[in-house]
């Protein structure tokens, strides 16, 4: 029987991880492995995991070298045939996300599944700031700078056997580098499902200051060049500006469930 492993990496996430855990608790998929990989939090993160992590099957808390190191620790511990990540400041929009994932993998030729997400305000997750509407992971789209949203990507374990894990020499863009290796270099077959799966709080290490965004872009460009994607820098930056503008313009018109708000309203 095909089984899913879900991984949450966290560090000092007491303000947000309860939403993540509750959205996972609400999933209608009957059986899956759920791993918490904590970087040695000094706040109440692990107490909240113990309190609210009804579907957590394994949790560790120890120092790490950052989120991508935590991802790799999670991959080393995961036992499922399908593997996905949900970060500790993100949560699922609806209770059937994992069921949708596993339904797509009933086709044995499918190696990956990805979908859409919305960026929300960290202070008010009901406020949608951007709608990351994805698209098929074709070579042409990848050459134009597109990459699927990592929190919506689920992969067969065989993909990790083929592609490897996250390259921790990238401090801000190891997820981009991993996905580029997966979809562009290895040409993994992915199915795009046009559904919004994740509410992702904006900001964070790669979405805050201008300097962090510039450093991330530099790492993305370095990854592109390392893997033979010779896309002109000016076009790459122009596409990013246009894509983000379109994402913001779509935000007021997005209709998407809010699993956490709905749960709060029913209590």
Backbone as CSV, one residue per row, in Angstrom:
resi,resn,N_x,N_y,N_z,CA_x,CA_y,CA_z,C_x,C_y,C_z
1,UNK,0.843,-1.208,0.000,0.000,0.000,0.000,0.870,1.247,0.000
2,UNK,0.575,2.171,-0.890,1.336,3.423,-0.988,1.030,4.309,0.208
3,UNK,2.088,4.813,0.867,1.903,5.641,2.063,2.613,6.971,1.890
4,UNK,2.050,7.998,2.493,2.590,9.353,2.407,3.344,9.705,3.684
5,UNK,4.474,10.390,3.519,5.190,11.006,4.637,5.128,12.519,4.469
6,UNK,4.767,13.210,5.546,4.685,14.667,5.564,5.682,15.177,6.596
7,UNK,6.432,16.237,6.220,7.512,16.744,7.071,7.281,18.227,7.364
8,UNK,7.380,18.602,8.639,7.371,20.004,9.035,8.685,20.319,9.733
9,UNK,9.446,21.252,9.161,10.653,21.772,9.811,10.267,23.033,10.573
10,UNK,10.808,23.194,11.772,10.425,24.351,12.574,11.568,24.792,13.484
11,UNK,11.484,26.037,13.916,12.418,26.586,14.901,11.784,27.838,15.493
12,UNK,11.583,27.836,16.785,10.945,28.962,17.474,9.666,29.400,16.751
13,UNK,8.791,28.442,16.534,7.577,28.652,15.732,6.306,28.670,16.572
14,UNK,6.427,29.030,17.840,5.277,28.949,18.746,4.099,29.799,18.293
15,UNK,4.359,30.892,17.575,3.277,31.790,17.171,2.431,31.229,16.027
16,UNK,2.965,30.271,15.295,2.282,29.848,14.070,2.040,28.350,13.946
17,UNK,2.818,27.522,14.632,2.789,26.086,14.326,1.465,25.422,14.702
18,UNK,0.708,26.000,15.624,-0.588,25.403,15.968,-1.499,25.350,14.747
19,UNK,-1.474,26.387,13.911,-2.288,26.382,12.689,-1.858,25.248,11.761
20,UNK,-0.552,25.074,11.619,-0.038,23.992,10.775,-0.537,22.644,11.281
21,UNK,-0.350,22.407,12.562,-0.735,21.130,13.157,-2.232,20.881,13.023
22,UNK,-3.032,21.905,13.282,-4.485,21.729,13.217,-4.952,21.448,11.796
23,UNK,-4.292,22.060,10.808,-4.687,21.788,9.415,-4.296,20.376,8.999
24,UNK,-3.213,19.860,9.566,-2.826,18.466,9.305,-3.767,17.517,10.045
25,UNK,-4.100,17.841,11.298,-5.050,17.011,12.061,-6.361,16.827,11.303
26,UNK,-6.788,17.885,10.592,-8.092,17.882,9.931,-8.107,17.107,8.611
27,UNK,-6.961,16.649,8.136,-6.919,15.970,6.843,-7.723,14.668,6.874
28,UNK,-8.485,14.453,5.838,-9.360,13.288,5.773,-8.635,12.024,5.339
29,UNK,-7.406,12.143,4.854,-6.618,10.949,4.543,-6.422,10.157,5.835
30,UNK,-6.747,8.882,5.786,-6.822,8.110,7.028,-5.460,7.824,7.644
31,UNK,-4.470,7.515,6.819,-3.200,7.040,7.373,-2.030,7.697,6.647
32,UNK,-1.178,8.372,7.378,0.054,8.921,6.820,1.046,9.144,7.952
33,UNK,2.296,9.279,7.581,3.370,9.541,8.543,3.594,11.048,8.610
34,UNK,3.673,11.595,9.844,3.878,13.029,10.005,5.071,13.263,10.935
35,UNK,6.112,13.875,10.387,7.375,14.069,11.085,7.589,15.541,11.408
36,UNK,7.945,15.836,12.649,8.346,17.172,13.070,9.858,17.176,13.260
37,UNK,10.536,18.118,12.604,11.986,18.255,12.747,12.257,19.662,13.256
38,UNK,12.538,19.772,14.544,12.733,21.062,15.203,14.221,21.324,15.410
39,UNK,14.598,22.588,15.233,16.008,22.947,15.325,16.488,23.321,16.712
40,UNK,15.816,22.810,17.746,16.209,23.138,19.107,15.566,24.424,19.592
41,UNK,14.267,24.553,19.399,13.546,25.783,19.743,13.697,26.135,21.218
42,UNK,13.757,27.446,21.474,13.857,27.961,22.844,12.498,28.466,23.353
43,UNK,11.483,28.452,22.502,10.155,28.908,22.922,9.263,27.687,23.174
44,UNK,7.963,27.843,23.048,7.032,26.763,23.365,6.673,25.876,22.173
45,UNK,7.478,25.925,21.113,7.155,25.148,19.915,6.871,23.688,20.232
46,UNK,7.783,23.043,20.922,7.628,21.607,21.148,6.495,21.297,22.130
47,UNK,6.216,22.211,23.044,5.058,22.027,23.926,3.769,22.068,23.124
48,UNK,3.709,22.947,22.134,2.530,23.036,21.270,2.413,21.786,20.401
49,UNK,3.546,21.278,19.917,3.533,20.024,19.154,2.966,18.900,20.015
50,UNK,3.403,18.835,21.264,2.904,17.792,22.169,1.414,17.963,22.432
51,UNK,0.958,19.204,22.531,-0.447,19.485,22.836,-1.359,19.293,21.628
52,UNK,-0.933,19.821,20.458,-1.821,19.887,19.295,-1.462,18.906,18.180
53,UNK,-0.361,18.207,18.299,0.091,17.340,17.205,-0.534,15.965,17.256
54,UNK,-1.849,15.907,17.125,-2.570,14.637,17.246,-2.126,13.611,16.213
55,UNK,-1.646,14.077,15.056,-1.277,13.134,13.995,0.230,13.056,13.781
56,UNK,0.978,13.657,14.699,2.438,13.554,14.641,2.853,12.136,15.019
57,UNK,3.645,11.519,14.173,4.123,10.163,14.448,5.550,10.141,14.973
58,UNK,6.305,11.222,14.722,7.678,11.293,15.198,8.085,12.758,15.298
59,UNK,8.783,13.114,16.387,9.248,14.486,16.567,10.637,14.473,17.177
60,UNK,11.527,15.260,16.606,12.855,15.433,17.179,13.107,16.925,17.358
61,UNK,13.926,17.267,18.350,14.311,18.658,18.576,15.785,18.671,18.936
62,UNK,16.585,19.219,18.034,18.028,19.278,18.229,18.592,20.361,17.313
63,UNK,19.749,20.921,17.646,20.326,21.961,16.792,20.561,21.465,15.366
64,UNK,20.348,22.361,14.417,20.637,22.033,13.025,21.339,23.219,12.365
65,UNK,21.585,23.087,11.074,22.295,24.125,10.327,21.353,24.946,9.448
66,UNK,20.087,25.007,9.837,19.121,25.774,9.068,18.032,24.889,8.510
67,UNK,17.069,25.528,7.836,15.874,24.814,7.403,16.175,23.708,6.398
68,UNK,17.156,23.916,5.524,17.420,22.895,4.514,18.106,21.675,5.131
69,UNK,18.920,21.889,6.158,19.475,20.783,6.920,18.347,20.023,7.606
70,UNK,17.366,20.765,8.151,16.202,20.121,8.777,15.409,19.310,7.751
71,UNK,15.232,19.855,6.557,14.562,19.098,5.499,15.270,17.762,5.257
72,UNK,16.596,17.825,5.142,17.360,16.601,4.866,17.244,15.599,6.015
73,UNK,17.202,16.105,7.258,16.982,15.204,8.395,15.622,14.536,8.284
74,UNK,14.621,15.293,7.890,13.293,14.726,7.721,13.269,13.660,6.638
75,UNK,13.945,13.930,5.529,13.998,12.955,4.437,14.674,11.666,4.891
76,UNK,15.713,11.793,5.709,16.423,10.610,6.191,15.539,9.764,7.106
77,UNK,14.578,10.385,7.780,13.704,9.672,8.708,12.410,9.183,8.057
78,UNK,12.035,9.780,6.928,10.757,9.449,6.298,10.766,8.026,5.750
79,UNK,9.647,7.342,5.898,9.528,5.965,5.414,8.488,5.809,4.306
80,UNK,7.779,6.886,3.964,6.697,6.789,2.984,7.176,6.690,1.551
81,UNK,6.245,6.304,0.679,6.514,6.213,-0.765,6.361,7.566,-1.439
82,UNK,5.540,8.446,-0.850,5.310,9.810,-1.327,5.729,10.746,-0.201
83,UNK,6.429,11.847,-0.545,6.947,12.742,0.490,6.593,14.185,0.142
84,UNK,6.115,14.933,1.157,5.826,16.350,0.996,6.224,17.121,2.235
85,UNK,6.243,18.459,2.122,6.629,19.346,3.215,5.528,20.383,3.452
86,UNK,5.267,20.668,4.707,4.418,21.811,5.066,5.148,22.560,6.177
87,UNK,5.508,23.802,5.927,6.320,24.553,6.880,5.498,25.045,8.060
88,UNK,6.191,25.440,9.115,5.540,25.749,10.384,4.871,27.114,10.418
89,UNK,4.962,27.882,9.331,4.184,29.118,9.237,3.182,29.056,8.086
90,UNK,2.940,27.843,7.574,1.964,27.604,6.512,0.885,26.655,7.040
91,UNK,-0.252,26.607,6.340,-1.236,25.581,6.686,-2.120,25.287,5.477
92,UNK,-2.725,24.106,5.507,-3.568,23.677,4.401,-4.903,24.403,4.412
93,UNK,-5.408,24.678,3.216,-6.662,25.428,3.074,-7.889,24.580,3.347
94,UNK,-7.806,23.304,3.035,-8.987,22.445,3.132,-8.582,21.069,3.645
95,UNK,-9.538,20.280,4.137,-9.197,18.997,4.757,-8.899,17.861,3.784
96,UNK,-9.112,18.078,2.493,-8.932,16.986,1.542,-7.667,17.116,0.692
97,UNK,-6.738,17.996,1.089,-5.525,18.195,0.284,-4.754,16.890,0.129
98,UNK,-4.487,16.204,1.207,-3.670,14.985,1.118,-4.400,13.873,0.363
99,UNK,-5.717,13.851,0.442,-6.466,12.887,-0.370,-6.317,13.199,-1.855
100,UNK,-6.349,14.477,-2.213,-6.135,14.854,-3.613,-4.746,14.416,-4.081
101,UNK,-3.759,14.604,-3.225,-2.395,14.199,-3.560,-2.339,12.703,-3.866
102,UNK,-2.868,11.908,-2.965,-2.754,10.464,-3.130,-3.588,9.959,-4.305
103,UNK,-4.687,10.629,-4.606,-5.475,10.245,-5.777,-4.673,10.440,-7.058
104,UNK,-3.902,11.541,-7.127,-3.085,11.799,-8.317,-2.010,10.741,-8.490
105,UNK,-1.483,10.235,-7.383,-0.415,9.236,-7.469,-0.933,7.827,-7.721
106,UNK,-2.233,7.680,-7.856,-2.744,6.367,-8.250,-2.289,5.999,-9.658
107,UNK,-1.950,7.005,-10.469,-1.347,6.768,-11.779,0.137,6.475,-11.554
108,UNK,0.607,5.271,-11.814,1.998,4.920,-11.506,3.035,5.683,-12.325
109,UNK,2.603,6.326,-13.418,3.560,7.095,-14.226,3.837,8.473,-13.645
110,UNK,3.014,8.921,-12.701,3.182,10.243,-12.103,4.277,10.181,-11.046
111,UNK,5.276,11.053,-11.198,6.379,11.104,-10.245,6.259,12.278,-9.272
112,UNK,5.467,13.285,-9.644,5.343,14.488,-8.825,3.972,15.103,-9.028
113,UNK,3.523,15.818,-8.005,2.260,16.563,-8.067,2.530,17.942,-7.484
114,UNK,1.971,18.988,-8.105,2.073,20.327,-7.522,0.791,21.104,-7.795
115,UNK,0.581,22.176,-7.013,-0.666,22.940,-7.091,-0.388,24.411,-6.797
116,UNK,-1.407,25.140,-6.353,-1.306,26.586,-6.117,-1.249,26.888,-4.621
117,UNK,-0.836,28.113,-4.310,-0.926,28.594,-2.934,-1.245,30.081,-2.937
118,UNK,-1.616,30.568,-1.759,-1.804,32.004,-1.571,-0.888,32.474,-0.448
119,UNK,-0.300,33.658,-0.653,0.424,34.332,0.419,-0.585,35.142,1.220
120,UNK,-0.472,35.046,2.540,-1.388,35.779,3.406,-0.599,36.659,4.367
121,UNK,-1.284,37.629,4.934,-0.658,38.524,5.896,-0.266,37.750,7.148
122,UNK,0.953,37.940,7.672,1.339,37.258,8.920,0.462,37.661,10.101
123,UNK,-0.041,38.884,10.062,-0.868,39.378,11.171,-2.339,38.975,11.029
124,UNK,-2.797,38.750,9.806,-4.200,38.416,9.542,-4.255,37.450,8.371
125,UNK,-4.298,36.159,8.674,-4.225,35.156,7.604,-5.474,35.123,6.733
126,UNK,-6.518,35.860,7.117,-7.688,35.989,6.246,-7.409,36.933,5.076
127,UNK,-6.360,37.752,5.199,-6.024,38.719,4.162,-5.051,38.109,3.164
128,UNK,-5.532,37.888,1.950,-4.695,37.312,0.891,-3.921,38.432,0.194
129,UNK,-2.605,38.295,0.141,-1.747,39.309,-0.456,-1.327,38.958,-1.880
130,UNK,-1.117,37.677,-2.134,-0.713,37.242,-3.475,-1.277,35.855,-3.748
131,UNK,-1.603,35.611,-5.011,-2.080,34.293,-5.432,-1.041,33.695,-6.375
132,UNK,-0.298,32.705,-5.878,0.699,32.018,-6.711,-0.033,30.936,-7.496
133,UNK,-0.515,31.321,-8.676,-1.166,30.369,-9.566,-0.090,29.677,-10.367
134,UNK,0.028,28.401,-10.182,1.101,27.647,-10.802,0.779,27.331,-12.261
135,UNK,1.531,26.431,-12.838,1.339,26.016,-14.223,2.090,24.702,-14.415
136,UNK,1.899,24.018,-15.517,2.651,22.781,-15.727,4.159,23.035,-15.723
137,UNK,4.900,22.093,-15.183,6.356,22.243,-15.071,7.026,21.789,-16.365
138,UNK,6.704,22.479,-17.454,7.320,22.168,-18.741,8.718,22.776,-18.814
139,UNK,9.520,22.259,-19.705,10.876,22.786,-19.858,10.835,24.251,-20.267
140,UNK,9.914,24.622,-21.120,9.824,26.014,-21.557,9.460,26.925,-20.390
141,UNK,8.503,26.508,-19.574,8.153,27.319,-18.405,9.321,27.437,-17.437
142,UNK,10.039,26.342,-17.240,11.201,26.370,-16.349,12.289,27.285,-16.890
143,UNK,12.463,27.285,-18.188,13.473,28.161,-18.801,13.136,29.637,-18.611
144,UNK,11.854,29.926,-18.460,11.421,31.311,-18.250,11.502,31.733,-16.784
145,UNK,11.989,30.842,-15.922,12.159,31.187,-14.518,11.096,30.626,-13.598
146,UNK,10.080,29.947,-14.176,9.031,29.358,-13.343,9.572,28.195,-12.522
147,UNK,9.044,28.051,-11.302,9.285,26.860,-10.496,8.027,26.622,-9.672
148,UNK,7.601,25.374,-9.471,6.423,25.132,-8.636,6.641,25.614,-7.200
149,UNK,5.562,25.935,-6.514,5.649,26.364,-5.118,5.972,25.153,-4.248
150,UNK,7.107,25.209,-3.555,7.588,24.033,-2.831,6.583,23.455,-1.829
151,UNK,5.844,24.265,-1.056,4.899,23.656,-0.111,3.768,22.867,-0.766
152,UNK,3.610,23.007,-2.082,2.569,22.248,-2.780,3.131,21.047,-3.531
153,UNK,4.436,20.825,-3.458,5.074,19.769,-4.247,5.160,18.475,-3.435
154,UNK,4.676,17.397,-4.026,4.809,16.059,-3.446,5.521,15.183,-4.464
155,UNK,6.466,14.384,-3.996,7.300,13.588,-4.884,7.347,12.132,-4.433
156,UNK,7.505,11.245,-5.393,7.781,9.858,-5.037,9.185,9.757,-4.426
157,UNK,9.355,8.815,-3.529,10.668,8.591,-2.937,11.719,8.318,-4.013
158,UNK,11.327,7.691,-5.094,12.268,7.378,-6.170,12.887,8.631,-6.778
159,UNK,12.161,9.769,-6.697,12.720,11.023,-7.205,13.913,11.442,-6.360
160,UNK,13.814,11.324,-5.031,14.942,11.670,-4.166,16.117,10.727,-4.415
161,UNK,15.821,9.460,-4.688,16.896,8.519,-5.012,17.643,8.958,-6.261
162,UNK,16.911,9.573,-7.189,17.490,10.001,-8.458,18.144,11.377,-8.365
163,UNK,17.506,12.303,-7.660,17.925,13.707,-7.663,18.839,14.047,-6.483
164,UNK,18.661,13.358,-5.369,19.412,13.687,-4.163,18.590,14.551,-3.220
165,UNK,19.257,15.182,-2.278,18.576,15.974,-1.259,18.876,17.464,-1.472
166,UNK,18.617,18.285,-0.450,18.788,19.732,-0.558,20.256,20.108,-0.370
167,UNK,20.754,20.944,-1.260,22.148,21.396,-1.220,22.250,22.559,-0.229
168,UNK,22.801,22.290,0.948,22.811,23.289,2.017,23.857,24.387,1.810
169,UNK,24.625,24.324,0.720,25.502,25.465,0.417,24.674,26.668,-0.038
170,UNK,23.440,26.414,-0.486,22.501,27.507,-0.763,21.778,27.830,0.536
171,UNK,21.933,29.041,1.034,21.342,29.408,2.317,19.883,29.849,2.185
172,UNK,19.511,30.383,1.009,18.162,30.934,0.825,17.402,30.312,-0.347
173,UNK,18.078,29.546,-1.180,17.427,29.043,-2.392,17.688,27.564,-2.640
174,UNK,17.940,26.794,-1.580,18.161,25.357,-1.778,16.898,24.657,-2.244
175,UNK,15.729,25.193,-1.874,14.486,24.595,-2.374,14.357,24.824,-3.876
176,UNK,14.679,26.045,-4.333,14.660,26.317,-5.773,15.640,25.386,-6.489
177,UNK,16.874,25.286,-5.966,17.887,24.442,-6.595,17.418,22.996,-6.662
178,UNK,16.825,22.506,-5.582,16.343,21.126,-5.583,15.255,20.933,-6.636
179,UNK,14.309,21.860,-6.709,13.221,21.728,-7.673,13.711,21.887,-9.104
180,UNK,14.722,22.729,-9.312,15.301,22.860,-10.647,15.965,21.546,-11.061
181,UNK,16.691,20.932,-10.158,17.295,19.632,-10.455,16.216,18.588,-10.734
182,UNK,15.116,18.680,-10.010,14.043,17.704,-10.161,13.326,17.843,-11.501
183,UNK,12.890,19.055,-11.813,12.035,19.241,-12.978,12.795,19.583,-14.254
184,UNK,13.919,20.265,-14.141,14.657,20.691,-15.331,15.761,19.706,-15.702
185,UNK,16.550,19.300,-14.712,17.665,18.396,-15.000,17.173,16.954,-15.142
186,UNK,16.402,16.477,-14.158,15.953,15.083,-14.188,14.692,14.875,-15.018
187,UNK,14.020,15.966,-15.402,12.808,15.896,-16.231,11.733,15.002,-15.598
188,UNK,11.557,15.156,-14.306,10.553,14.376,-13.584,9.154,14.753,-14.075
189,UNK,8.312,13.751,-14.261,6.954,13.988,-14.749,6.064,14.435,-13.600
190,UNK,5.504,15.647,-13.717,4.637,16.191,-12.680,3.253,16.475,-13.234
191,UNK,2.265,16.281,-12.384,0.893,16.658,-12.694,0.568,17.930,-11.925
192,UNK,0.104,18.952,-12.651,-0.326,20.191,-12.013,-1.817,20.131,-11.776
193,UNK,-2.213,20.321,-10.511,-3.629,20.363,-10.147,-3.992,21.809,-9.817
194,UNK,-4.918,22.408,-10.553,-5.231,23.839,-10.373,-6.124,24.097,-9.162
195,UNK,-5.607,23.729,-7.993,-6.318,23.943,-6.739,-5.384,24.675,-5.772
196,UNK,-5.958,25.521,-4.934,-5.149,26.205,-3.921,-5.092,25.308,-2.693
197,UNK,-3.893,24.872,-2.363,-3.710,23.929,-1.268,-3.223,24.580,0.028
198,UNK,-2.448,25.662,-0.092,-1.710,26.160,1.074,-1.917,27.655,1.263
199,UNK,-2.091,28.059,2.521,-1.975,29.461,2.933,-0.593,29.646,3.539
200,UNK,0.191,30.527,2.934,1.588,30.731,3.324,1.757,32.158,3.827
201,UNK,2.202,32.319,5.063,2.440,33.657,5.585,3.588,34.315,4.828
202,UNK,3.391,35.553,4.416,4.432,36.269,3.683,5.538,36.674,4.636
203,UNK,6.667,37.069,4.054,7.824,37.437,4.861,8.790,36.271,4.946
204,UNK,9.365,36.045,6.113,10.325,34.961,6.270,11.691,35.338,5.733
205,UNK,12.579,34.355,5.728,13.977,34.620,5.366,14.129,35.123,3.945
206,UNK,13.236,34.677,3.038,13.396,35.047,1.632,12.363,36.048,1.155
207,UNK,11.496,36.512,2.023,10.455,37.418,1.574,10.383,38.694,2.375
208,UNK,11.429,38.998,3.118,11.397,40.165,3.980,12.112,41.352,3.379
209,UNK,13.370,41.544,3.787,14.120,42.725,3.376,14.553,42.638,1.924
210,UNK,14.851,43.816,1.366,15.344,43.867,-0.020,16.660,43.123,-0.152
211,UNK,17.502,43.205,0.872,18.811,42.543,0.796,18.662,41.020,0.764
212,UNK,17.710,40.475,1.545,17.518,39.023,1.528,16.944,38.566,0.194
213,UNK,16.049,39.374,-0.390,15.506,39.036,-1.703,16.606,39.058,-2.758
214,UNK,17.493,40.027,-2.686,18.601,40.100,-3.639,19.541,38.908,-3.482
215,UNK,19.818,38.521,-2.226,20.694,37.366,-2.006,20.047,36.095,-2.532
216,UNK,18.742,35.964,-2.315,18.050,34.786,-2.846,18.108,34.766,-4.370
217,UNK,17.883,35.912,-5.013,17.950,35.972,-6.473,19.333,35.612,-6.981
218,UNK,20.367,36.049,-6.268,21.736,35.694,-6.659,21.950,34.185,-6.573
219,UNK,21.396,33.562,-5.521,21.529,32.118,-5.390,20.748,31.386,-6.483
220,UNK,19.571,31.905,-6.808,18.781,31.300,-7.885,19.544,31.359,-9.199
221,UNK,20.137,32.514,-9.480,20.916,32.652,-10.713,22.111,31.702,-10.712
222,UNK,22.756,31.543,-9.559,23.888,30.624,-9.472,23.439,29.183,-9.734
223,UNK,22.280,28.810,-9.206,21.751,27.471,-9.442,21.413,27.276,-10.914
224,UNK,20.798,28.277,-11.519,20.455,28.171,-12.940,21.711,27.936,-13.778
225,UNK,22.741,28.708,-13.517,23.971,28.560,-14.294,24.638,27.216,-14.037
226,UNK,24.574,26.738,-12.776,25.190,25.455,-12.444,24.521,24.296,-13.172
227,UNK,23.243,24.461,-13.509,22.496,23.368,-14.134,22.169,23.638,-15.600
228,UNK,22.888,24.592,-16.190,22.794,24.800,-17.625,21.584,25.558,-18.108
229,UNK,20.909,26.285,-17.212,19.765,27.089,-17.627,20.271,28.516,-17.846
230,UNK,20.595,28.815,-19.073,21.221,30.098,-19.411,20.152,31.121,-19.804
231,UNK,19.463,31.607,-18.793,18.387,32.574,-19.017,18.913,33.965,-18.696
232,UNK,18.784,34.922,-19.598,19.355,36.259,-19.354,18.866,36.862,-18.046
233,UNK,19.797,37.456,-17.294,19.461,38.000,-15.979,18.358,39.054,-16.068
234,UNK,18.438,39.920,-17.062,17.440,40.985,-17.182,16.050,40.402,-17.393
235,UNK,15.939,39.357,-18.225,14.640,38.727,-18.453,14.157,37.998,-17.201
236,UNK,15.086,37.349,-16.507,14.733,36.655,-15.269,14.124,37.630,-14.260
237,UNK,14.789,38.754,-14.042,14.296,39.742,-13.086,12.989,40.370,-13.551
238,UNK,12.884,40.617,-14.854,11.653,41.196,-15.391,10.472,40.255,-15.193
239,UNK,10.685,38.957,-15.448,9.615,37.984,-15.261,9.191,37.914,-13.793
240,UNK,10.162,38.000,-12.875,9.821,37.955,-11.456,8.946,39.149,-11.065
241,UNK,9.314,40.328,-11.556,8.534,41.534,-11.239,7.125,41.413,-11.799
242,UNK,7.026,40.953,-13.054,5.714,40.819,-13.689,4.873,39.769,-12.971
243,UNK,5.496,38.607,-12.661,4.753,37.542,-11.994,4.207,37.997,-10.646
244,UNK,5.034,38.704,-9.876,4.576,39.152,-8.552,3.468,40.199,-8.680
245,UNK,3.578,41.041,-9.690,2.528,42.036,-9.902,1.204,41.360,-10.242
246,UNK,1.277,40.336,-11.081,0.070,39.597,-11.449,-0.496,38.861,-10.236
247,UNK,0.390,38.268,-9.425,-0.061,37.571,-8.215,-0.811,38.516,-7.283
248,UNK,-0.284,39.736,-7.119,-0.945,40.717,-6.245,-2.270,41.174,-6.849
249,UNK,-2.302,41.344,-8.172,-3.527,41.795,-8.827,-4.637,40.755,-8.702
250,UNK,-4.278,39.474,-8.672,-5.291,38.410,-8.556,-5.843,38.285,-7.142
251,UNK,-5.071,38.722,-6.148,-5.402,38.454,-4.747,-6.819,38.851,-4.349
252,UNK,-7.323,40.046,-4.737,-8.672,40.431,-4.281,-9.786,39.542,-4.821
253,UNK,-9.499,38.769,-5.859,-10.549,37.990,-6.517,-10.494,36.502,-6.157
254,UNK,-9.537,36.135,-5.286,-9.366,34.724,-4.948,-10.406,34.297,-3.916
255,UNK,-11.053,33.185,-4.194,-11.970,32.573,-3.245,-11.378,31.221,-2.845
256,UNK,-10.978,31.120,-1.590,-10.335,29.891,-1.130,-10.762,29.614,0.301
257,UNK,-11.013,28.356,0.632,-11.390,28.039,2.017,-10.284,28.418,2.995
258,UNK,-10.663,28.641,4.232,-9.699,28.884,5.305,-10.010,27.884,6.401
259,UNK,-9.303,26.779,6.380,-9.592,25.668,7.280,-9.500,26.080,8.735
260,UNK,-8.503,26.883,9.088,-8.311,27.270,10.478,-9.425,28.218,10.948
261,UNK,-9.764,29.195,10.109,-10.858,30.112,10.460,-12.175,29.346,10.586
262,UNK,-12.403,28.389,9.690,-13.634,27.609,9.737,-13.709,26.785,11.015
263,UNK,-12.562,26.206,11.413,-12.540,25.415,12.647,-12.824,26.312,13.854
264,UNK,-12.215,27.502,13.855,-12.427,28.431,14.974,-13.888,28.850,15.049
265,UNK,-14.513,29.071,13.890,-15.890,29.517,13.860,-16.883,28.453,14.301
266,UNK,-16.466,27.187,14.168,-17.380,26.096,14.533,-17.312,25.747,16.007
267,UNK,-16.327,26.303,16.706,-16.182,25.978,18.132,-17.080,26.870,18.992
